[in-house]
Amino acid sequence: LVAWIRLDLDTMWVQLEQDSVVKNISITNIPFLSRNQWRKLKIQNEWVVFTLGVWDRVRKKLKLPLSLSRAARIDGIADFKPNKMDRGFGEWADKGLLVINQLFTGTTIKTFSQLQREYNIANSDLFRFFQIRHYLQKHKEIDKVKESPTDFEKYWIEVVENQKDLQKIVSALYQRIRMEQEETTLDVKNKWELELNRVIEDTEWEKAWDSWHKCLNSPNWREFSWKIRMRFFRTPIVIASYDNNASNLCWRKCGQIGDFSHIFWECPKVKGYWEGVKREIGIILNLTVDWNIHKVILEEVDLPTEVTRYMLRVLVLIAHKVITVNWLKPHPPTLEQWVQRLKTVNLMEDITATLRLRKDIYNKRWTPVNLYLEQKT
């Protein structure tokens, strides 16, 4: 996305992806179009389609505008018809008036005289100003666009204006997403507190997020750990909240309300599964301290080494994955499924460590698991 927005044609694949999109629309503004506009473009390049899909989920999650952005280039707005007939907006870009954000002071569109003073645009540009102002004022998402840009949007604006150092792009984006999600994660914390009937301090909540983000090498597994902490699953009580024909009772036919905690831990039909998992984890890690799932997720288990804490997180995460594999099924997960999933994860971590020349770290962490699996064969 950063390369697209900067139209970094020195990066060979950007030119290839630009060529795969409709020729008269710059890939610079593609991220700021609506899903409906993307569909109309009939983009065939799978990498472009995939990237846009991920970006669409991010902007929905962060409640960003879905069909426009303050970071969009004025001369590249696809549904602004004057752009197709008048190159004058491109001349604005040459004078430094690049993005929609520059048309605003706070939440108010600047006057023409303000823009003249700041960017030295000509008197003959007055009609163009009226055109873009009318477009913005009538836009369906003008209320969102008028809001002061978030730190996340400011990053994109700086990228377009070539003010942003592109070192450490991933970490820069990650930090901004974390900042945007802070309020959301606190809402999730409140749900955890309600179901656990206890207060979770903000500091321990933040600590748990940092620890679980480092769990396993696979992005898919890291995403899954995020989903667990964010309660990102359609449980019966969630489905019933928007579907009047759906029951809020547990699908395992235990007769109880199927909220998040119930489906994952408290259902009578999964308690035997968790007892078995807990017993096997105790054997693998030689644990003598008592622990429960909530303490593991909130990083409250007092363990002697970081390696043991790390592996406990991994083994518990795999146990949660087995539950989702049996999602909507009346029968509970089994310990055998957990062992098979553990073998798969262990193999992938071994391969990844070998490729990254980090076999020493793998051996330090996974030796107890390998010894356990050898005994199982």
PDB file of N, CA and C in Angstrom, residues 1-2 30-35 47-67:
ATOM      1  N   LEU A   1       0.828  -1.210   0.000  1.00  0.00           N
ATOM      2  CA  LEU A   1       0.000   0.000   0.000  1.00  0.00           C
ATOM      3  C   LEU A   1       0.860   1.257   0.000  1.00  0.00           C
ATOM      4  N   VAL A   2       1.908   1.256   0.794  1.00  0.00           N
ATOM      5  CA  VAL A   2       2.793   2.424   0.850  1.00  0.00           C
ATOM      6  C   VAL A   2       3.408   2.679  -0.518  1.00  0.00           C
ATOM      7  N   ILE A  30      -6.302   3.912  -5.518  1.00  0.00           N
ATOM      8  CA  ILE A  30      -7.093   2.682  -5.425  1.00  0.00           C
ATOM      9  C   ILE A  30      -7.465   2.346  -3.972  1.00  0.00           C
ATOM     10  N   PRO A  31      -6.552   2.484  -2.987  1.00  0.00           N
ATOM     11  CA  PRO A  31      -6.924   2.135  -1.610  1.00  0.00           C
ATOM     12  C   PRO A  31      -8.046   2.984  -1.031  1.00  0.00           C
ATOM     13  N   PHE A  32      -8.325   4.140  -1.633  1.00  0.00           N
ATOM     14  CA  PHE A  32      -9.314   5.050  -1.068  1.00  0.00           C
ATOM     15  C   PHE A  32     -10.646   5.003  -1.817  1.00  0.00           C
ATOM     16  N   LEU A  33     -10.831   3.971  -2.641  1.00  0.00           N
ATOM     17  CA  LEU A  33     -12.111   3.752  -3.303  1.00  0.00           C
ATOM     18  C   LEU A  33     -12.976   2.818  -2.464  1.00  0.00           C
ATOM     19  N   SER A  34     -14.258   2.775  -2.768  1.00  0.00           N
ATOM     20  CA  SER A  34     -15.173   1.869  -2.073  1.00  0.00           C
ATOM     21  C   SER A  34     -15.063   0.466  -2.664  1.00  0.00           C
ATOM     22  N   ARG A  35     -15.576  -0.508  -1.927  1.00  0.00           N
ATOM     23  CA  ARG A  35     -15.576  -1.891  -2.431  1.00  0.00           C
ATOM     24  C   ARG A  35     -16.353  -1.983  -3.748  1.00  0.00           C
ATOM     25  N   TRP A  47      -2.861 -10.505  -6.503  1.00  0.00           N
ATOM     26  CA  TRP A  47      -2.142  -9.836  -5.417  1.00  0.00           C
ATOM     27  C   TRP A  47      -2.790  -8.500  -5.080  1.00  0.00           C
ATOM     28  N   VAL A  48      -3.234  -7.780  -6.097  1.00  0.00           N
ATOM     29  CA  VAL A  48      -3.926  -6.509  -5.858  1.00  0.00           C
ATOM     30  C   VAL A  48      -5.241  -6.757  -5.124  1.00  0.00           C
ATOM     31  N   VAL A  49      -5.992  -7.756  -5.580  1.00  0.00           N
ATOM     32  CA  VAL A  49      -7.282  -8.076  -4.961  1.00  0.00           C
ATOM     33  C   VAL A  49      -7.090  -8.481  -3.502  1.00  0.00           C
ATOM     34  N   PHE A  50      -6.088  -9.322  -3.238  1.00  0.00           N
ATOM     35  CA  PHE A  50      -5.832  -9.774  -1.867  1.00  0.00           C
ATOM     36  C   PHE A  50      -5.444  -8.599  -0.967  1.00  0.00           C
ATOM     37  N   THR A  51      -4.545  -7.741  -1.464  1.00  0.00           N
ATOM     38  CA  THR A  51      -4.100  -6.590  -0.679  1.00  0.00           C
ATOM     39  C   THR A  51      -5.265  -5.673  -0.345  1.00  0.00           C
ATOM     40  N   LEU A  52      -6.125  -5.434  -1.319  1.00  0.00           N
ATOM     41  CA  LEU A  52      -7.287  -4.577  -1.084  1.00  0.00           C
ATOM     42  C   LEU A  52      -8.244  -5.208  -0.082  1.00  0.00           C
ATOM     43  N   GLY A  53      -8.363  -6.530  -0.112  1.00  0.00           N
ATOM     44  CA  GLY A  53      -9.221  -7.215   0.850  1.00  0.00           C
ATOM     45  C   GLY A  53      -8.740  -7.035   2.279  1.00  0.00           C
ATOM     46  N   VAL A  54      -7.435  -7.188   2.483  1.00  0.00           N
ATOM     47  CA  VAL A  54      -6.857  -6.985   3.821  1.00  0.00           C
ATOM     48  C   VAL A  54      -7.045  -5.536   4.255  1.00  0.00           C
ATOM     49  N   TRP A  55      -6.756  -4.601   3.340  1.00  0.00           N
ATOM     50  CA  TRP A  55      -6.888  -3.180   3.652  1.00  0.00           C
ATOM     51  C   TRP A  55      -8.339  -2.828   3.998  1.00  0.00           C
ATOM     52  N   ASP A  56      -9.296  -3.433   3.300  1.00  0.00           N
ATOM     53  CA  ASP A  56     -10.704  -3.152   3.573  1.00  0.00           C
ATOM     54  C   ASP A  56     -11.081  -3.580   4.982  1.00  0.00           C
ATOM     55  N   ARG A  57     -10.560  -4.726   5.428  1.00  0.00           N
ATOM     56  CA  ARG A  57     -10.851  -5.180   6.791  1.00  0.00           C
ATOM     57  C   ARG A  57     -10.236  -4.235   7.817  1.00  0.00           C
ATOM     58  N   VAL A  58      -9.034  -3.731   7.517  1.00  0.00           N
ATOM     59  CA  VAL A  58      -8.369  -2.811   8.444  1.00  0.00           C
ATOM     60  C   VAL A  58      -9.161  -1.520   8.574  1.00  0.00           C
ATOM     61  N   ARG A  59      -9.564  -0.932   7.453  1.00  0.00           N
ATOM     62  CA  ARG A  59     -10.251   0.359   7.548  1.00  0.00           C
ATOM     63  C   ARG A  59     -11.634   0.220   8.181  1.00  0.00           C
ATOM     64  N   LYS A  60     -12.277  -0.944   7.999  1.00  0.00           N
ATOM     65  CA  LYS A  60     -13.543  -1.176   8.696  1.00  0.00           C
ATOM     66  C   LYS A  60     -13.307  -1.294  10.197  1.00  0.00           C
ATOM     67  N   LYS A  61     -12.258  -2.023  10.560  1.00  0.00           N
ATOM     68  CA  LYS A  61     -11.948  -2.213  11.975  1.00  0.00           C
ATOM     69  C   LYS A  61     -11.621  -0.889  12.645  1.00  0.00           C
ATOM     70  N   LEU A  62     -10.916  -0.020  11.941  1.00  0.00           N
ATOM     71  CA  LEU A  62     -10.517   1.266  12.505  1.00  0.00           C
ATOM     72  C   LEU A  62     -11.556   2.352  12.254  1.00  0.00           C
ATOM     73  N   LYS A  63     -12.681   1.967  11.631  1.00  0.00           N
ATOM     74  CA  LYS A  63     -13.788   2.893  11.358  1.00  0.00           C
ATOM     75  C   LYS A  63     -13.336   4.090  10.528  1.00  0.00           C
ATOM     76  N   LEU A  64     -12.506   3.803   9.522  1.00  0.00           N
ATOM     77  CA  LEU A  64     -12.064   4.837   8.590  1.00  0.00           C
ATOM     78  C   LEU A  64     -13.106   4.994   7.482  1.00  0.00           C
ATOM     79  N   PRO A  65     -13.116   6.135   6.772  1.00  0.00           N
ATOM     80  CA  PRO A  65     -14.017   6.277   5.623  1.00  0.00           C
ATOM     81  C   PRO A  65     -13.776   5.157   4.614  1.00  0.00           C
ATOM     82  N   LEU A  66     -14.850   4.654   4.018  1.00  0.00           N
ATOM     83  CA  LEU A  66     -14.749   3.496   3.127  1.00  0.00           C
ATOM     84  C   LEU A  66     -14.788   3.867   1.651  1.00  0.00           C
ATOM     85  N   SER A  67     -14.952   5.148   1.329  1.00  0.00           N
ATOM     86  CA  SER A  67     -15.021   5.527  -0.084  1.00  0.00           C
ATOM     87  C   SER A  67     -14.253   6.805  -0.391  1.00  0.00           C
TER      88      SER A  67
END
